[in-house]
Coordinates of C-alpha atoms and ligand atoms in Angstrom, one line a residue:
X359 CA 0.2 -15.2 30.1
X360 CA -2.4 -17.2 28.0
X361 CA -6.2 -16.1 28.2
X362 CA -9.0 -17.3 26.2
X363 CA -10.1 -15.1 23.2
X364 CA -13.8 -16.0 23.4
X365 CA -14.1 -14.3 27.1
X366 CA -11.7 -11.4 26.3
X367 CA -12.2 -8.3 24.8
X368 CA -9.8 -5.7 24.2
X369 CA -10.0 -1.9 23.2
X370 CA -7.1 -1.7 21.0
X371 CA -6.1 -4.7 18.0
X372 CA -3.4 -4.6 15.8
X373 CA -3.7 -7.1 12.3
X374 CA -1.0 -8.6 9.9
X375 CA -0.2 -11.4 8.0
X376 CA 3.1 -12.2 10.0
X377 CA 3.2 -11.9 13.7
X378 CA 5.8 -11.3 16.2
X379 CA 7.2 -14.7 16.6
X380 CA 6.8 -17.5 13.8
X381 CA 8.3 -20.7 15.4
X382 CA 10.8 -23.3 13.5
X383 CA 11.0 -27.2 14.4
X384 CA 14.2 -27.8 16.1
X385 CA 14.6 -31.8 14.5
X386 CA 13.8 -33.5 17.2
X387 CA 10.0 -32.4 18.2
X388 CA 10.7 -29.2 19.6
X389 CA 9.5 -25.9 18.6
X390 CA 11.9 -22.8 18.5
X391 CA 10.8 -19.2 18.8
X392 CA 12.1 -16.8 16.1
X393 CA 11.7 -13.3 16.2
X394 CA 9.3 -12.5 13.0
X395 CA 11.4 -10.4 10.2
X396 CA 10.7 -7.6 8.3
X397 CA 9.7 -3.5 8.6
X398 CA 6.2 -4.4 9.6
X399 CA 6.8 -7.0 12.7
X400 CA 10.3 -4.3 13.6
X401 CA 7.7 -1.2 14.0
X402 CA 5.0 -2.7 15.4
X403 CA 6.7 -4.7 18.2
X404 CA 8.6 -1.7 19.3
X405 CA 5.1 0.7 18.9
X406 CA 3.2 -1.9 21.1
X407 CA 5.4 -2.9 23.6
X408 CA 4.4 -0.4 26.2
X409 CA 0.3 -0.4 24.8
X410 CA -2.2 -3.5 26.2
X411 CA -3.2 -4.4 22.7
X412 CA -4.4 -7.7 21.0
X413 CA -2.2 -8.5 18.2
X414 CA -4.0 -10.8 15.5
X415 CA -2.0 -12.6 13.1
X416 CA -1.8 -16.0 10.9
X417 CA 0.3 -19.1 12.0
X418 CA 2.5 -19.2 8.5
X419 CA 4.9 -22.7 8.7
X420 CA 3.8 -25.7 9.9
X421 CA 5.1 -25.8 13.9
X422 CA 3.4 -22.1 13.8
X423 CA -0.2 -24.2 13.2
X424 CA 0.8 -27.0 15.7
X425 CA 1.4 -24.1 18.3
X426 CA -1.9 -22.4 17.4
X427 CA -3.6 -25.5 17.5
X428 CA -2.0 -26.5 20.9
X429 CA -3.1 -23.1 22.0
X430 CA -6.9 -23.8 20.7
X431 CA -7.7 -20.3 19.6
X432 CA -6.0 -19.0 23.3
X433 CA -4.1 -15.9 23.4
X434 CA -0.7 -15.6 24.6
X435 CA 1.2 -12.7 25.5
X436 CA -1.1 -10.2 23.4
X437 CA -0.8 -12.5 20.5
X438 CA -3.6 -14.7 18.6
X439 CA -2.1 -17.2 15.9
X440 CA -5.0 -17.8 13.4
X441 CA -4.6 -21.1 12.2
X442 CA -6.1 -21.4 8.9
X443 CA -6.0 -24.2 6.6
X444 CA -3.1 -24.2 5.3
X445 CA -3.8 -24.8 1.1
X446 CA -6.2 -21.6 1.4
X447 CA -3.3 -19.4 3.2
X448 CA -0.3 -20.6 0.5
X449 CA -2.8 -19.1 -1.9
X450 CA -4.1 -15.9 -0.3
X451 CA -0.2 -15.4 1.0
X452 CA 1.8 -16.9 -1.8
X453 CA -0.9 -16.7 -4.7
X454 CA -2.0 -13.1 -4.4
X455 CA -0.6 -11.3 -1.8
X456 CA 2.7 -12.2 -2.4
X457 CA 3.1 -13.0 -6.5
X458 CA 0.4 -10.3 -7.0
X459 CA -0.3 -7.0 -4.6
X460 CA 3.6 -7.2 -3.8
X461 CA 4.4 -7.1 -7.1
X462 CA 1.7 -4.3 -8.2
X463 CA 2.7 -2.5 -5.3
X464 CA 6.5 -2.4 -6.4
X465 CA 5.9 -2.7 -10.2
X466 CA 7.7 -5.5 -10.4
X467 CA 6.0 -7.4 -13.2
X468 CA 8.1 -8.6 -16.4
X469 CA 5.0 -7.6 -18.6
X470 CA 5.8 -9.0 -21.5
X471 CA 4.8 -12.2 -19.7
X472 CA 3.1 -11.7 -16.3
X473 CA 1.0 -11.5 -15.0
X474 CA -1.8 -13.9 -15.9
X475 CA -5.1 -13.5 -14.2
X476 CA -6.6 -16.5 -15.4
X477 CA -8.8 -19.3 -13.7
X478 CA -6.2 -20.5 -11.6
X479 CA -5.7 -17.1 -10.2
X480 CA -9.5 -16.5 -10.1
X481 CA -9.4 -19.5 -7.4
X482 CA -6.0 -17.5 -5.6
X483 CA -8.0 -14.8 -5.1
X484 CA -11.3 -16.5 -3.9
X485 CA -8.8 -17.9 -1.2
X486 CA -7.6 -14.5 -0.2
X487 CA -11.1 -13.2 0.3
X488 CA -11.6 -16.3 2.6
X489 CA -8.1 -15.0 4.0
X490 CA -9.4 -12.1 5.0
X491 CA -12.6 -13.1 6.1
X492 CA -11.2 -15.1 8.3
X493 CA -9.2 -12.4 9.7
X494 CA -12.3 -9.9 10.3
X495 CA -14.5 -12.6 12.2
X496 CA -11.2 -13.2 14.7
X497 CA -11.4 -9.1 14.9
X498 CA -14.8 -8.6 15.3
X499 CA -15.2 -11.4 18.2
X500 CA -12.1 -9.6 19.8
X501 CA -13.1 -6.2 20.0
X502 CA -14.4 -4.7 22.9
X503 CA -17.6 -1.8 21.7
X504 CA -15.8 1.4 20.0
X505 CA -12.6 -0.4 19.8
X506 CA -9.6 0.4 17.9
X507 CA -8.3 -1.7 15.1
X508 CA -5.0 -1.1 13.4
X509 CA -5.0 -3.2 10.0
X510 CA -1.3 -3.9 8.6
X511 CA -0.5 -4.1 4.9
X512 CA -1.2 -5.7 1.6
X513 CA -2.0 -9.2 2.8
X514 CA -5.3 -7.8 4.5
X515 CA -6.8 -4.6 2.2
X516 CA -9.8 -6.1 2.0
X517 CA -10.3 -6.4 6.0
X518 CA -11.2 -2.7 6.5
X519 CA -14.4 -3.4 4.6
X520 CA -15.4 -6.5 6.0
X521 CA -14.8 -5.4 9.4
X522 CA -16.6 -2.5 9.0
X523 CA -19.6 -4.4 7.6
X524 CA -19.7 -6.5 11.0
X525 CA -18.7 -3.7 13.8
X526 CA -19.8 -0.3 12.4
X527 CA -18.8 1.1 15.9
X528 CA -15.2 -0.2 15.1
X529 CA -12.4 2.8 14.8
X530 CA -10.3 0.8 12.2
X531 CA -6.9 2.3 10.1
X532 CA -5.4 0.7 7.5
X533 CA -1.3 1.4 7.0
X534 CA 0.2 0.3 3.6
X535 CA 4.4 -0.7 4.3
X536 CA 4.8 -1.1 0.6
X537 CA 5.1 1.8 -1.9
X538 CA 1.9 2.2 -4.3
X539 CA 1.4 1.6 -7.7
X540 CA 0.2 4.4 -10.1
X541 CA -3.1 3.9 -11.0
X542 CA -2.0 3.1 -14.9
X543 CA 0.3 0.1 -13.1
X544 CA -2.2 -0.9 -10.9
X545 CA -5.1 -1.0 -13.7
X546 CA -2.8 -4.5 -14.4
X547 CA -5.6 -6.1 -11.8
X548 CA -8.5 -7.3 -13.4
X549 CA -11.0 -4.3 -13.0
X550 CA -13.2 -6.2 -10.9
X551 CA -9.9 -7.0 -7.9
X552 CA -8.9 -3.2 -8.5
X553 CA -11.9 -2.3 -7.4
X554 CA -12.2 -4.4 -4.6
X555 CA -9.0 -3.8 -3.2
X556 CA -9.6 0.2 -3.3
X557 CA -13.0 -0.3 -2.1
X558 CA -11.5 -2.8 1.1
X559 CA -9.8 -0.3 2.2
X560 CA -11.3 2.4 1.8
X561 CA -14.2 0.7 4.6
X562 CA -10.7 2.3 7.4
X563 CA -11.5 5.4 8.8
X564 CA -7.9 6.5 7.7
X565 CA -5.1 5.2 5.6
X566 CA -1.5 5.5 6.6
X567 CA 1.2 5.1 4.1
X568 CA 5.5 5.8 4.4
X569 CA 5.7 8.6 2.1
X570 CA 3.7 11.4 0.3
X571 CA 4.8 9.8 -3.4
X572 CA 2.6 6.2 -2.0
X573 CA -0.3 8.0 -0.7
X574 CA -1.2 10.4 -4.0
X575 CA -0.7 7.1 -6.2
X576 CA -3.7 5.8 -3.6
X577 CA -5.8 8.7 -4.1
X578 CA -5.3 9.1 -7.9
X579 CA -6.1 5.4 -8.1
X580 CA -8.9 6.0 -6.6
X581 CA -10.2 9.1 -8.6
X582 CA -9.3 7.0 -11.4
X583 CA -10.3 3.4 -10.9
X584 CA -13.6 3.9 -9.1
X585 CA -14.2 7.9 -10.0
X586 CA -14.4 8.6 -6.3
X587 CA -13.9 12.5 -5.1
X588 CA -10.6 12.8 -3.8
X589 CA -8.6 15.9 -2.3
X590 CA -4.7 14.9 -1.0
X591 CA -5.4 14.0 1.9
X592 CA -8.6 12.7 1.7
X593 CA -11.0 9.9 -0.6
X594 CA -14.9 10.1 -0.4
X595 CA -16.7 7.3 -1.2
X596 CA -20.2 6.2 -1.3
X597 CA -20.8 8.8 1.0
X598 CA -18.2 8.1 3.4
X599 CA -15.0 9.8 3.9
X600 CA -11.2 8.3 4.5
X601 CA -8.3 10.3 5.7
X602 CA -5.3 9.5 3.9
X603 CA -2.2 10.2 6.0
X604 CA 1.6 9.6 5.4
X605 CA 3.4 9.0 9.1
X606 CA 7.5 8.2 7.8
X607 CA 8.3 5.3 10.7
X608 CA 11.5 6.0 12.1
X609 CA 13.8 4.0 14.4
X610 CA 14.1 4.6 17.9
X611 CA 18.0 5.4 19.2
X612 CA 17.4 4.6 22.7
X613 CA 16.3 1.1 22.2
X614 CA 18.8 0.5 19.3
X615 CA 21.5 1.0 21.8
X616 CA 20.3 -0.4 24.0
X617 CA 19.8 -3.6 22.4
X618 CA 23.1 -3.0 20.6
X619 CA 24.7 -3.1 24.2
X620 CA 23.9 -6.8 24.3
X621 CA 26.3 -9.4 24.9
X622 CA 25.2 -11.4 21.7
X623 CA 26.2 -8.2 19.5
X624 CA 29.4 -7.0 21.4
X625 CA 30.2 -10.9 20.7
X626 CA 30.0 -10.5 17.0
X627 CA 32.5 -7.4 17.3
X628 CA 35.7 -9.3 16.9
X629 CA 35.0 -11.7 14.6
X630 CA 34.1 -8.8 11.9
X631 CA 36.6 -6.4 13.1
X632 CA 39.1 -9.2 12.0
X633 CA 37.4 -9.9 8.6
X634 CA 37.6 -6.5 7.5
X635 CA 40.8 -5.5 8.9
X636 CA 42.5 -2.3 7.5
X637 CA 40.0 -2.6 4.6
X638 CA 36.6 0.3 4.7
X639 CA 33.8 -1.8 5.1
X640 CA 31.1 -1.6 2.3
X641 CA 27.8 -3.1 3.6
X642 CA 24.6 -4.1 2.7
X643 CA 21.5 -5.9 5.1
X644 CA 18.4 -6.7 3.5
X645 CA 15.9 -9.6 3.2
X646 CA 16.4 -11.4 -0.3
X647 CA 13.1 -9.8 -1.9
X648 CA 12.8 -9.0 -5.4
X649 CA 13.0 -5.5 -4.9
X650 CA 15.5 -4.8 -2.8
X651 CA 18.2 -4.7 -6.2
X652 CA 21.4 -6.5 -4.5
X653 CA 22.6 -7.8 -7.9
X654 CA 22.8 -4.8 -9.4
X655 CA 24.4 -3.5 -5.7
X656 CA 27.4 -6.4 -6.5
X657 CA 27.0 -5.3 -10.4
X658 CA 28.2 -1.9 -9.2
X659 CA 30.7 -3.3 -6.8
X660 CA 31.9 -5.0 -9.3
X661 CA 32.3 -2.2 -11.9
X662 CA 34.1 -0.1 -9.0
X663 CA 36.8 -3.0 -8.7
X664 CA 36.9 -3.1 -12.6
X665 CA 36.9 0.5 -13.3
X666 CA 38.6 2.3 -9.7
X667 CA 41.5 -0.3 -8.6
X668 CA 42.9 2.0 -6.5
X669 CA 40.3 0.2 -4.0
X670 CA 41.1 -3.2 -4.6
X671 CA 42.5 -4.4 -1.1
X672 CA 41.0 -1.5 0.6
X673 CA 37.6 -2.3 0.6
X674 CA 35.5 -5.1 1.7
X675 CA 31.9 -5.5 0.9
X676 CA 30.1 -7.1 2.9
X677 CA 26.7 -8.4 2.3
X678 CA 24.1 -10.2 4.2
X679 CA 21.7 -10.9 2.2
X680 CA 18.5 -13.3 4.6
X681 CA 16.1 -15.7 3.1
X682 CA 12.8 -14.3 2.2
X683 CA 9.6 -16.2 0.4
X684 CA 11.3 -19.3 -0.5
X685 CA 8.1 -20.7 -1.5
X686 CA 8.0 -18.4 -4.5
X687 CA 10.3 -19.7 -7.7
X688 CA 11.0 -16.3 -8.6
X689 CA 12.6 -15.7 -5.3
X690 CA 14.6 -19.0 -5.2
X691 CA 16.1 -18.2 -8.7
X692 CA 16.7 -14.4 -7.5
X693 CA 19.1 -15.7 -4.3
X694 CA 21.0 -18.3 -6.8
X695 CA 21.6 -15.2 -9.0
X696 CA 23.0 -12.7 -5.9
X697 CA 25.2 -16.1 -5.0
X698 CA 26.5 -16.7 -8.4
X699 CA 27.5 -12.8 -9.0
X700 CA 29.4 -12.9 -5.3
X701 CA 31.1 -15.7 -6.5
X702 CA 32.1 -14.5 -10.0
X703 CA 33.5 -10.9 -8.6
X704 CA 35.4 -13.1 -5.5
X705 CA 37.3 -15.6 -8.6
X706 CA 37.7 -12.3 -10.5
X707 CA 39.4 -10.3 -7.8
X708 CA 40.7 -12.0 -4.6
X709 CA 44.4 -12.7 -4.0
X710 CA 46.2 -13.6 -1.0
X711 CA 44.7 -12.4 2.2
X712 CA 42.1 -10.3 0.5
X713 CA 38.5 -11.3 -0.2
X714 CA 36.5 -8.6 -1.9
X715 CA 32.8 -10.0 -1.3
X716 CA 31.3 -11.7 1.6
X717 CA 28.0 -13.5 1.3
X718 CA 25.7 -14.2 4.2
X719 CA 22.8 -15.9 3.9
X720 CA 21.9 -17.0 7.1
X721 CA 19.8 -14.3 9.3
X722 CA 21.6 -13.5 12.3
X723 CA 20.1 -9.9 14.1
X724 CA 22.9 -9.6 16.4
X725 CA 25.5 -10.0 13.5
X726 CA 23.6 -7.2 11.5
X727 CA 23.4 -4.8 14.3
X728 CA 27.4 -5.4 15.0
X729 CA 28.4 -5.3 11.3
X730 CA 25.9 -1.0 11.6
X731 CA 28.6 0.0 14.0
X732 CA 31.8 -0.7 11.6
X733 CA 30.5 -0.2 8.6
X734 CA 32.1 3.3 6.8
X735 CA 30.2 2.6 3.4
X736 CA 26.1 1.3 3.7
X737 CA 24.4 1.0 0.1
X738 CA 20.6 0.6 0.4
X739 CA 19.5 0.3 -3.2
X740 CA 16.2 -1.4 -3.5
X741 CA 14.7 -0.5 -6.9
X742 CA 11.2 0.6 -4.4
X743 CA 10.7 0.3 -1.3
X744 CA 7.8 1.5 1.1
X745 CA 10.5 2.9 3.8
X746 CA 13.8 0.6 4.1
X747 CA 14.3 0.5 8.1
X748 CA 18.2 -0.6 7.2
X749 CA 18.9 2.8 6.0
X750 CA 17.8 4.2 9.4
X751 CA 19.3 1.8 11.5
X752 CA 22.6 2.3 10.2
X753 CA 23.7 6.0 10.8
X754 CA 22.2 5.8 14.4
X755 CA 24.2 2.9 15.2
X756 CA 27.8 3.6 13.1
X757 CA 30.6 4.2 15.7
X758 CA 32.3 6.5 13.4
X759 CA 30.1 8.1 10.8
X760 CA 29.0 5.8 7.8
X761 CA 28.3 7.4 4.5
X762 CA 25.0 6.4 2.8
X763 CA 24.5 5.3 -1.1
X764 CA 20.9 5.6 -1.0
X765 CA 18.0 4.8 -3.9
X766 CA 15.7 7.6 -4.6
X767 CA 13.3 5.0 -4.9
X768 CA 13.0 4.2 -1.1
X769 CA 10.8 6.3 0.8
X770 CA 13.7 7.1 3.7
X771 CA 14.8 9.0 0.8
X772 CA 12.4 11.7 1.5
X773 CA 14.3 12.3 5.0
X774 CA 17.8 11.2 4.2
X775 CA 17.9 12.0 0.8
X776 CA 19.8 15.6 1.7
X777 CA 22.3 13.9 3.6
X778 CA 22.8 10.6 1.7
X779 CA 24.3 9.7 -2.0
X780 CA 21.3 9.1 -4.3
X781 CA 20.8 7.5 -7.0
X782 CA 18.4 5.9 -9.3
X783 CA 18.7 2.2 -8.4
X784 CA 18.8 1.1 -12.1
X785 CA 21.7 2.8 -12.7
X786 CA 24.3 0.7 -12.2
X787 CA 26.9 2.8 -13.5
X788 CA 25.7 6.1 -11.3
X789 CA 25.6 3.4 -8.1
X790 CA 29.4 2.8 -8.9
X791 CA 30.4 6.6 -8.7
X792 CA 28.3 7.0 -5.6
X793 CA 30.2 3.7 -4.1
X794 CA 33.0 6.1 -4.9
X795 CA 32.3 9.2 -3.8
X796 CA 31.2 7.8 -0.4
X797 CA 34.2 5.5 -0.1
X798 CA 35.9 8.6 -0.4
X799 CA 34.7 11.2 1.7
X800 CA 36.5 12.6 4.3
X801 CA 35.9 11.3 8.1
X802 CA 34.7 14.5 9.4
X803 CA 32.5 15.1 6.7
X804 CA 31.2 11.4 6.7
X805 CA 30.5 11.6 10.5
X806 CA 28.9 15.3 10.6
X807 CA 26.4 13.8 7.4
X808 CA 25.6 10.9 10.0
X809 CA 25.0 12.5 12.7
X810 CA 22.3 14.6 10.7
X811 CA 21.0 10.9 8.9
X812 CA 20.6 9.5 12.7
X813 CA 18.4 12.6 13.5
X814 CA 16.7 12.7 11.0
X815 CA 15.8 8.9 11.5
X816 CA 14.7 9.2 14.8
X817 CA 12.4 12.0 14.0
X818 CA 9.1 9.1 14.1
X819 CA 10.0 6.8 16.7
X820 CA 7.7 3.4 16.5
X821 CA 6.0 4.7 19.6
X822 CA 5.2 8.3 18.2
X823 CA 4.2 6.5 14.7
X824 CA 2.0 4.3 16.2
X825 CA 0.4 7.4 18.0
X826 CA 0.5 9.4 15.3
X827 CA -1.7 7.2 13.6
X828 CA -4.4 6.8 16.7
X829 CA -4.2 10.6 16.8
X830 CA -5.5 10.2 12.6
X831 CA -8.1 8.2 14.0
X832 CA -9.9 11.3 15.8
Ligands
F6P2 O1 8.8 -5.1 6.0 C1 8.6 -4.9 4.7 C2 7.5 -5.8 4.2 O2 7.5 -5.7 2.9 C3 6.1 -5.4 4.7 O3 5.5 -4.5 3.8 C4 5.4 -6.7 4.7 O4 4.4 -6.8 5.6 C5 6.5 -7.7 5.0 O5 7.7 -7.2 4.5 C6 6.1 -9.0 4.5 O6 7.1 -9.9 4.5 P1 6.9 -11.5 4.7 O7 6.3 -12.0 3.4 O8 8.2 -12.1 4.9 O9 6.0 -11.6 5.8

C-alpha cells in the first residue's frame, strides 16, 4: 500500500536509523528486499505489527536511495525511507554515531589513542545534527496533533529536542538499545556534544533503556554533566521533567515457533544435524560488532581443547558470526581476526572426520533459528551489550534444554543471570571453565534451567514492551 506522506497524518510514529527492510542490488538491475538486522529492527517489527503506525527511517546503501527516490518521499507499507544525501549520512552514521556514541556507549575506546575530536570530527558531527534534523522535519510533517512519537537509539538523541522545539503538542519517548556509559567515560565527548546529547534527549517526555545498570549511568550523567536534579527514575531539566524507565524487551514464544515451523528452517535441520553428529554442539550467533567478544569466545574454546581434551571429538562449536559495519576499518580488521583464530584452532586440532570450529559468515535467519533448536551449549559473551536478543531466543527455541555461558555484561543478564553460567567476558580463562561446566551438566538439569531461561525471556514480549513504553508516556 503506498500513500503520499504530504496528505497523511498519523497518530502514532516510530524513528531509527535502520528500518525494516534495507534492499541489496541483485547484479543485474534488480533490487532485493532484506529483512533489516539487529535488536532494534527484531523488537520493533514484532511490537508494530498489529499497531497502524508510521515508521520513519533512513535509506542506508545505495539501491535503498534509488527505492526511496523511486518512491518520491511516498510511504509504503507504514514505512518512509528518508533519502538523505548520502556524504552527510556516512558521517552522521559512520562518523559519529557509529565510531563515536557506539563506542562511548560500550566503552570501547583504546584511549591511549582514540578518540580524536578534532576538526574533522567537528565537521562529523555538524553532519549528524543535519542527520537528525532531517529526521524531526519528516516527523513533524507526519504527525497528526497530540501524536505519539517513539524515537529509537543512538543515531537520533538529538531528535527528542528538535522535535519538541517544532510540535510541543508531540508525546515523544526516546529508548536507548545500547548500554550507557558512566558519566566519567562519557565526559570523553567534548563538553560542548555531552551536553548536547543529554540535553537532545532529554526534550522526550520519557526515556526507556534495557536495564537498571544503563538507565542510572543516564541520570548520574546527567546530575553530573549538566548539574540537572535527578531522582532514579526521573531528570529535571530547565524546568521540565523526563521519566526515565527501564522495560527489559523480551522475545515472544509464540511467534518464534511459529516462524521456526517454517519450511526454510525445518530445511536447514538435516544439514546441521549431520555436521554435528554425535558431537554437543557449542554455539554462538551474533553480528560481527566490536563488542560482542567472539575472539575471546574462540580464545576460550580454544583453551578448553588445550587444557580439557577429554572434549576433543565431542564437541563442535559452531559459530556464525554476520557482517556488521563494513564501512568501518576497525570492524573489517575485527572479522579478519575472528577468521584467522577459527582457522588457527581448526590446524591445531582437527583430524579425520572431526572439525572443531565452524565459521559462518554469511547471514542466513533461517539457519540461525535451526542451529537454537540443536544447540546443548550457547555462549553469549559480548564484553556489553544493551540486551543480547540471542540469549533469549535460544532457550525458548532448544528442543532439548541448552545450557547458557552468559556475560554479566549483557543486560539479559539481569533476567537469566540465576539460571545461566556467568562470567565476566574478559576472562578468558573463567569463560573456559563455564564452557565446561555447561558442556557438562546433566540433561535434566540443563533442560529444567531452560525451561526457566525461556520464561524468563518471554516475560516482555515486543508487543507488551512496546506498550509498556506508551503506558510511560501517560
Ligand atoms: O540491535 C542492537 C543495535 O546495537 C542497536 O542498538 C542499534 O540500533 C543497531 O544495533 C544498529 O546496528 P546497525 O548499525 O547495523 O544499524
Amino acid at each position: 500500500m503506498v500513500t503520499s506522506v504530504s496528505t497523511v497524518t498519523v497518530s502514532l510514529l516510530l524513528a531509527s536509523n535502520r528500518g525494516p527492510v534495507s534492499y541489496i542490488e541483485d547484479g543485474s538491475g534488480g533490487l532485493v528486499p532484506r529483512r533489516g538486522s539487529g535488536g532494534l529492527v527484531t523488537a520493533m517489527t514484532a511490537a508494530l505489527r498489529d499497531n497502524d503506525a508510521l515508521w520513519v527511517c533512513a535509506a542506508l546503501t545505495d539501491a535503498d536511495r534509488r527505492v526511496a527516490r523511486a518512491r518520491a518521499g511516498d510511504v509504503d507499507h507504514g514505512v518512509h525511507m528518508l533519502d538523505l544525501d548520502p556524504v552527510t549520512f556516512d558521517r552522521a552514521y559512520n562518523g559519529v554515531a557509529n565510531a563515536t556514541l557506539w563506542f562511548v556507549a560500550h566503552l570501547l575506546f583504546d584511549t591511549a589513542s582514540q578518540p580524536m575530536f578534532d576538526a574533522r570530527w567537528q565537521r562529523d558531527w555538524k553532519a549528524y545534527q543535519d542527520y537528525c534534523g532531517a529526521f524531526a522535519d519528516a516527523l513533524t510533517g507526519a504527525a497528526a496533533p497530540g501524536a505519539t512519537v517513539l524515537v529509537q537509539d543512538y543515531h537520533l538523541a538529538l531528535v527528542p529536542r528538535l522535535l519538541r522545539e517544532r510540535r510541543p503538542d508531540l508525546r515523544i519517548s526516546h529508548f536507548s538499545h545500547t548500554p550507557w556509559a558512566p558519566p566519567e567515560y562519557f565526559g570523553l565527548l567534548p563538553d560542548d556534544v555531552a551536553r548536547e546529547v543529554l540535553t537532545g534527549m532529554l526534550g522526550a517526555d520519557a526515556l526507556g533503556f534495557h536495564s537498571p545498570r544503563w538507565a542510572s549511568a543516564f541520570v548520574r550523567c546527567c546530575a553530573e554533566v549538566l548539574g540537572a536534579a535527578v531522582t532514579h527514575d526521573s531528570v529535571t531539566w530547565e524546568g521540565r521533567l523526563t521519566r526515565v524507565s527501564v522495560h527489559a524487551l523480551g522475545v515472544d514464544r509464540a511467534e518464534l515457533t511459529e516462524r521456526f515451523d517454517q519450511p526454510d528452517v525445518q530445511g536447514r535441520l538435516p544439514a546441521l544435524r549431520e555436521l554435528v553428529g554425535d558431537c554437543q554442539l557449542l554455539l554462538r550467533i551474533d553480528r560481527t560488532e566490536l563488542s560482542k567478544n567472539i575472539v575471546r569466545g574462540l580464545e576460550a574454546y580454544r583453551e578448553l581443547l588445550r587444557t580439557r581434551p577429554q572434549w576433543r571429538r565431542r564437541v563442535v562449536h559452531l559459530a556464525f558470526a554476520y557482517p556488521s559495519r563494513h564501512d568501518l576499518p576497525e570492524y573489517r580488521e575485527y572479522t579478519a581476526v575472528v577468521q584467522r583464530v577459527a582457522r588457527e584452532v581448526n590446524e591445531e586440532f582437527a583430524v579425520d572426520g572431526w572439525v572443531p570450529v565452524h565459521l559462518e559468515v554469511r547471514d542466513d535467519f533461517a539457519r540461525s533459528l535451526a542451529a537454537f533448536s540443536l544447540a546443548d551449549v550457547l555462549v553469549v559473551n559480548p564484553v556489553l551489550d544493551g540486551m543480547n536478543l540471542v540469549a533469549k531466543e535460544g532457550p525458548v527455541l532448544s528442543e532439548r534444554g541448552v545450557s547458557l555461558v552468559l556475560s554479566r555484561q549483557a543486560g539479559a543478564a539481569d533476567q537469566l543471570g540465576p539460571y545461566a553460567h556467568l562470567v565476566n567476558p574478559f576472562d578468558v580463562s573463567q569463560t573456559t571453565e563455564a564452557m565446561h561446566q555447561a558442556l557438562s551438566t546433566s540433561p535434566d538439569v540443563r533442560a529444567q534451567r531452560s525451561a526457566l531461561m525461556a520464561s524468563a525471556a518471554t516475560a516482555l514480549p515486543p508487543a507488551a514492551w512496546l506498550q509498556a513504553q506508551l503506558d510511560a508516556l501517560g
